[in-house]
Short mmCIF file of C-alpha atoms in Angstrom, two decimals:
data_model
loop_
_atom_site.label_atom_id
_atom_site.label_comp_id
_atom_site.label_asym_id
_atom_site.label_seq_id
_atom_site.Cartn_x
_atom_site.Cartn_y
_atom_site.Cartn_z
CA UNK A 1 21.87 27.47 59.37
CA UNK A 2 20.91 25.74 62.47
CA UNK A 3 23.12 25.70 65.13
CA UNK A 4 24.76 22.38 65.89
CA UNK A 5 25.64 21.46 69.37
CA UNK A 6 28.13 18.41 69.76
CA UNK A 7 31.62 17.67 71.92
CA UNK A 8 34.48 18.19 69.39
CA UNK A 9 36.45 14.69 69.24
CA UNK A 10 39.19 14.09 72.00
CA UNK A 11 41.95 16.66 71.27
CA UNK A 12 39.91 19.08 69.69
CA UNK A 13 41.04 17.43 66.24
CA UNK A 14 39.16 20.75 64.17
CA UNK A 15 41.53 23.57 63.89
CA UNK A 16 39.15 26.30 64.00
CA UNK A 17 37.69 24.79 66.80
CA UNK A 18 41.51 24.56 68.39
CA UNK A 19 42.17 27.90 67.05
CA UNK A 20 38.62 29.42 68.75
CA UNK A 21 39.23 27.78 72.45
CA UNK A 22 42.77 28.97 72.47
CA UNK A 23 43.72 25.01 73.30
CA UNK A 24 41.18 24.84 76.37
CA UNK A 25 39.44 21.67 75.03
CA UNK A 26 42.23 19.64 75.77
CA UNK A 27 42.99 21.02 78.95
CA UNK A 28 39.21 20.31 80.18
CA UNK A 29 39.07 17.02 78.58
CA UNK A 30 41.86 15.88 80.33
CA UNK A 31 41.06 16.89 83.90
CA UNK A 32 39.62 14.52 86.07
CA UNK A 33 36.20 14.61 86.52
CA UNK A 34 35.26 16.91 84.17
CA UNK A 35 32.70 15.43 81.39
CA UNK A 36 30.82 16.82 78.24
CA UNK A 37 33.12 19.25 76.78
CA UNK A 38 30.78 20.80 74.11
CA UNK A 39 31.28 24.01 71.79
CA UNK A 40 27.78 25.05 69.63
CA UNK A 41 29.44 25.54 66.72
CA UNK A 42 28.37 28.89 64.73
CA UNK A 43 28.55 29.54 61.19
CA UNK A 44 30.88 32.68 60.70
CA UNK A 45 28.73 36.46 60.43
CA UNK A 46 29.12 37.45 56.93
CA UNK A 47 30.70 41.01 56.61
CA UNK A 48 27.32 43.00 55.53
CA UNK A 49 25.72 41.71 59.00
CA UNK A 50 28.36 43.93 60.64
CA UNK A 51 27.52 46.64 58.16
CA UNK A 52 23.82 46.28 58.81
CA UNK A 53 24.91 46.61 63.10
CA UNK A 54 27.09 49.45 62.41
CA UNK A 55 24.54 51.43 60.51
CA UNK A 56 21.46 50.50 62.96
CA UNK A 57 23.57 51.39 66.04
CA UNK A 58 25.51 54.31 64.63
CA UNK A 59 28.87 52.74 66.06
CA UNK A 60 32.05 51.51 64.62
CA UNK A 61 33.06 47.79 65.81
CA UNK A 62 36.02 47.43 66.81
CA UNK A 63 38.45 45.69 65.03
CA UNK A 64 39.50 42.46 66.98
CA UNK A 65 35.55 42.00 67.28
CA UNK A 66 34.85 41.91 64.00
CA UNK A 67 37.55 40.12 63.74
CA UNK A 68 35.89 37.46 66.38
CA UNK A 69 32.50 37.19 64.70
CA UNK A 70 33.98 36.66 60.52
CA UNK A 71 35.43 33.57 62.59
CA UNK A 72 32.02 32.54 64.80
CA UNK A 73 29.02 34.66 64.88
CA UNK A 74 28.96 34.05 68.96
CA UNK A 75 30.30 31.03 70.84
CA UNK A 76 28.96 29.20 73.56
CA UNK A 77 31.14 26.32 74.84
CA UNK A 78 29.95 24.22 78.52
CA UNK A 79 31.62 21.45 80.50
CA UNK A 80 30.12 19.35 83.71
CA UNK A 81 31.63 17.83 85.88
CA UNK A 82 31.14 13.99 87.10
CA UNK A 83 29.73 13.56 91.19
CA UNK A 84 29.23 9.90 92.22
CA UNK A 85 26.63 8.87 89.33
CA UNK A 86 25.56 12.60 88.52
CA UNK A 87 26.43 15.33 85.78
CA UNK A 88 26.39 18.54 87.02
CA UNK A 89 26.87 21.44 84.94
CA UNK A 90 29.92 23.85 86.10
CA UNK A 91 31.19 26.10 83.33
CA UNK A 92 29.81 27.90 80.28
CA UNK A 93 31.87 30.79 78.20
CA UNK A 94 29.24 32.33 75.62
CA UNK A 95 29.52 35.67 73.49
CA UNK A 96 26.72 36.30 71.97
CA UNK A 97 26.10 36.49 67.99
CA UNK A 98 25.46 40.15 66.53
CA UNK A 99 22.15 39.87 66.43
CA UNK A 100 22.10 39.73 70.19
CA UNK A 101 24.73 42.25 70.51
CA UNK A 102 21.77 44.75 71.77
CA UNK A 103 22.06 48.14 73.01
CA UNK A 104 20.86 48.13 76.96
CA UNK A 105 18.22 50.60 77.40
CA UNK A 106 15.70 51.22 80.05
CA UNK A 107 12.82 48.57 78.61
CA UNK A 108 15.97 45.75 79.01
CA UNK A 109 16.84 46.50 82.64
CA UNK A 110 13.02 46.64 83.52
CA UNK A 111 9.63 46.17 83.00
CA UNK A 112 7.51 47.25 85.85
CA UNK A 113 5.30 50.24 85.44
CA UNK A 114 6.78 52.15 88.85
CA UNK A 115 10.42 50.92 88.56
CA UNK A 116 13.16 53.00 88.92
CA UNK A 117 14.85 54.49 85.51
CA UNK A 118 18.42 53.93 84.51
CA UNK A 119 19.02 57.82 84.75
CA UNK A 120 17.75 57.95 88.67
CA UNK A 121 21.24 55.19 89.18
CA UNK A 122 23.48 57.40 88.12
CA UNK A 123 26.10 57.86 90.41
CA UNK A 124 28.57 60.40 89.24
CA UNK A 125 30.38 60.21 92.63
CA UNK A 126 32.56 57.77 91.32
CA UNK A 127 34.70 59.15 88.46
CA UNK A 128 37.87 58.26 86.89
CA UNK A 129 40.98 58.02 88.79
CA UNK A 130 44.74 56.54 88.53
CA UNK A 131 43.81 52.71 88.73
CA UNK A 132 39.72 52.90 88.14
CA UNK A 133 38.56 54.21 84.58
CA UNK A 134 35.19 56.64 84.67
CA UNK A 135 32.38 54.06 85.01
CA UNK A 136 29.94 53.74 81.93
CA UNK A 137 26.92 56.27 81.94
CA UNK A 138 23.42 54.69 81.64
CA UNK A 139 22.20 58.12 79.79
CA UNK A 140 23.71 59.37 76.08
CA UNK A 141 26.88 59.80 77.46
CA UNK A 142 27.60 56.09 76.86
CA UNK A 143 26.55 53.48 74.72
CA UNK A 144 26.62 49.96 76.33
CA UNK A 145 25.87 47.03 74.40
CA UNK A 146 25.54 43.00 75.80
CA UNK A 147 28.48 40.61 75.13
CA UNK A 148 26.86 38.01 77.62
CA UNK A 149 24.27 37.86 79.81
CA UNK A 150 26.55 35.69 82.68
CA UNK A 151 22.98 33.44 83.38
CA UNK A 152 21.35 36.02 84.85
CA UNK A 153 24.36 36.84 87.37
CA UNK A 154 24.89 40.43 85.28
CA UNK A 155 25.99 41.52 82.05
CA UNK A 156 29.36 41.89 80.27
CA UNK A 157 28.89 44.81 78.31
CA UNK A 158 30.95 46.33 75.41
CA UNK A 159 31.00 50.17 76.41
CA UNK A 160 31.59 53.12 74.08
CA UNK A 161 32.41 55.68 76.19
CA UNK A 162 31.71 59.16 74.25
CA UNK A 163 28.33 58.14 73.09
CA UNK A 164 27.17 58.70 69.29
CA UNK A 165 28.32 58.74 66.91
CA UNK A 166 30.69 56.22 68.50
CA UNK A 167 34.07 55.13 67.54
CA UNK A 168 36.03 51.75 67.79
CA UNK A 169 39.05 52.96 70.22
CA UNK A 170 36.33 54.76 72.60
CA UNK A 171 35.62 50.86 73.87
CA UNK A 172 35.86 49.23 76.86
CA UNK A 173 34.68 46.16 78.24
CA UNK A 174 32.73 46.06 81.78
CA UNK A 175 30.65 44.05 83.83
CA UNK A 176 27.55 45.30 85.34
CA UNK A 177 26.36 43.25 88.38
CA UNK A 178 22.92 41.99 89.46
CA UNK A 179 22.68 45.30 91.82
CA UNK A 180 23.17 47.48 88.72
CA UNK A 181 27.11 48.89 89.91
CA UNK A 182 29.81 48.58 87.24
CA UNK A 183 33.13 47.02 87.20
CA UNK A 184 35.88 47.43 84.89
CA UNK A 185 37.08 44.09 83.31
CA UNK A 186 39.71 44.97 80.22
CA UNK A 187 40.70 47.63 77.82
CA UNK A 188 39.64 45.69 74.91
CA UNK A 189 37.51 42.63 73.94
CA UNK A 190 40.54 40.10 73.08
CA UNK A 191 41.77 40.94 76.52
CA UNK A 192 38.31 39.57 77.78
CA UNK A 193 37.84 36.74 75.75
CA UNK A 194 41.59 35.51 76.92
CA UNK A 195 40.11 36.28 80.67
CA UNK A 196 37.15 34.42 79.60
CA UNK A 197 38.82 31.41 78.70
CA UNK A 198 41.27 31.66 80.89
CA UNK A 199 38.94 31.19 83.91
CA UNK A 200 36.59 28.57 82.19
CA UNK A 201 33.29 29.68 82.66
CA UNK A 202 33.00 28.86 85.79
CA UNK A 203 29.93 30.42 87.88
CA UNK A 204 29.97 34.20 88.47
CA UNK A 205 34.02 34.41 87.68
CA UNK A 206 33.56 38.08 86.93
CA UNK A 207 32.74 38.81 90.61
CA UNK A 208 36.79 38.58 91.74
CA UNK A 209 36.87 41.72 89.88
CA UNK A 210 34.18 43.59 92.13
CA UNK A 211 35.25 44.73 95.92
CA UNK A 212 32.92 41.96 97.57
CA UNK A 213 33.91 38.71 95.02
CA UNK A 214 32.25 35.59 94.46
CA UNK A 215 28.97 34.27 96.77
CA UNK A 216 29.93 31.21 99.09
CA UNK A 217 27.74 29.39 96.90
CA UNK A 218 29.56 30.08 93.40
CA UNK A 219 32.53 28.97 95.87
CA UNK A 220 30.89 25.70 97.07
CA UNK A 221 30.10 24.36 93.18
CA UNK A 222 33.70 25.64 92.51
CA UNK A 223 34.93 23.17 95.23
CA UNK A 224 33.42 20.23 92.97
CA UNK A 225 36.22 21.14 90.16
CA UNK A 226 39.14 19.01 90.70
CA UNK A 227 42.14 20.48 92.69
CA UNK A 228 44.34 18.99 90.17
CA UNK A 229 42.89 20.78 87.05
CA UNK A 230 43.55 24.46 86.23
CA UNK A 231 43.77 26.52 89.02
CA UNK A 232 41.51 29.48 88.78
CA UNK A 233 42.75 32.37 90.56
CA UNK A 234 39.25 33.88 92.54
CA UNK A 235 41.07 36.65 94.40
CA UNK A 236 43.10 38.41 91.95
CA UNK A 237 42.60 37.16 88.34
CA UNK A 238 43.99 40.06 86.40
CA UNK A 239 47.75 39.63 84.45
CA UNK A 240 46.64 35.47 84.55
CA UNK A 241 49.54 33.87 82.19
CA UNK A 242 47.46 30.41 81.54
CA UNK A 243 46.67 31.55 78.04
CA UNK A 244 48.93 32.84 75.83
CA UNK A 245 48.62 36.53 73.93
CA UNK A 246 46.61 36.70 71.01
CA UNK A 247 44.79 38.58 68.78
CA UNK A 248 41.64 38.53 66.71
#
């Protein structure tokens, strides 16, 4: 089934649509300035293709994501916003389906001949402490697989974080920046996708939750969002209220 990309009517008027966004739509579609609102829409995964991705990967899914993907196998949902007479593009929340749920390894980091390996990153100087969980491990010690590739401004990874064979309460979800460090994000993947939506899409939102935060530059296209539509939070985004608790 092909996947069909179209702006869902004014209001969001199909429940699973309403029920996927969390009640977004209408938010963004009634903020000034913002402009074509648009959710690919995504057949739900039928229950053997999780099977088939437990089996090849040798790790249980969690529950709230399989939960997510017998609803949508992936989202993506954008929004622009309006500039004098142009359309610029602003915000884009994507998961991706489970056949793009891939395991990183050292071929997807890299491709040049000489380049460094994952292994020769590790930094075990860092470990767990009171307010920081132990960072993922690029060798067997972890298994780290992409949620979203953040347009090529890092990767939100789903983390198992005893290796294989891996079990569904071992998971974490983390964000692993363009210079290859790693940042905790949540505890579990509804947790995310509530952050997720919760903050829009908007360019390189994940960096408030690294030490240096987001470039000037995500900050200048953030300064064409409207001051009088949901306020995003870019210094401390954790324990955001906007959306309310929910499970998959």
């Amino acid at each position: 089934m092909e996947e069909k990309a179209s702006p869902p009517p004014q209001g969001c008027s199909k429940p699973h649509l309403e029920k996927l966004t969390l009640g977004i739509t209408r938010i963004l579609e009634s903020s000034p300035g913002v402009t074509e609102v648009t959710i690919i829409e995504k057949p739900p995964a039928e229950r053997h293709m999780i099977s088939s991705w437990e089996q090849k990967n040798n790790c249980v899914m969690p529950e709230d994501v399989k939960n997510f993907y017998l609803m949508t196998n992936g989202f993506h949902m954008t929004w622009s916003v309006k500039l004098d007479e142009h359309i610029i593009p602003l915000g884009s929340m994507a998961i991706n389906s489970i056949s793009k749920l891939t395991q990183l390894t050292q071929s997807s980091m890299y491709s040049l001949p000489n380049a460094p390996t994952l292994a020769d990153l590790e930094d075990d100087t860092h470990e767990a402490s009171d307010d920081q969980p132990e960072k993922p491990h690029f060798d067997s010690r972890s298994v780290i697989f992409e949620l979203d590739s953040c347009n090529g401004n890092g990767k939100v990874c789903l983390v198992y974080k005893s290796g294989k064979p891996a079990l569904a309460e071992d998971t974490e979800i983390w964000f692993l920046d363009r210079a290859l460090y790693w940042h905790f994000l949540t505890d579990t993947f509804t947790a995310y996708y509530r952050l997720l939506i919760t903050h829009l899409g908007l360019p390189q939102w994940q960096y408030a939750f690294t030490s240096y935060g987001i470039s000037p530059q995500a900050k200048a296209l953030l300064g064409l969002f409207d001051g009088s539509s949901p306020s995003v939070d870019l210094n401390n985004p954790r324990g955001r209220a906007a959306i309310q608790s929910r499970w998959f």
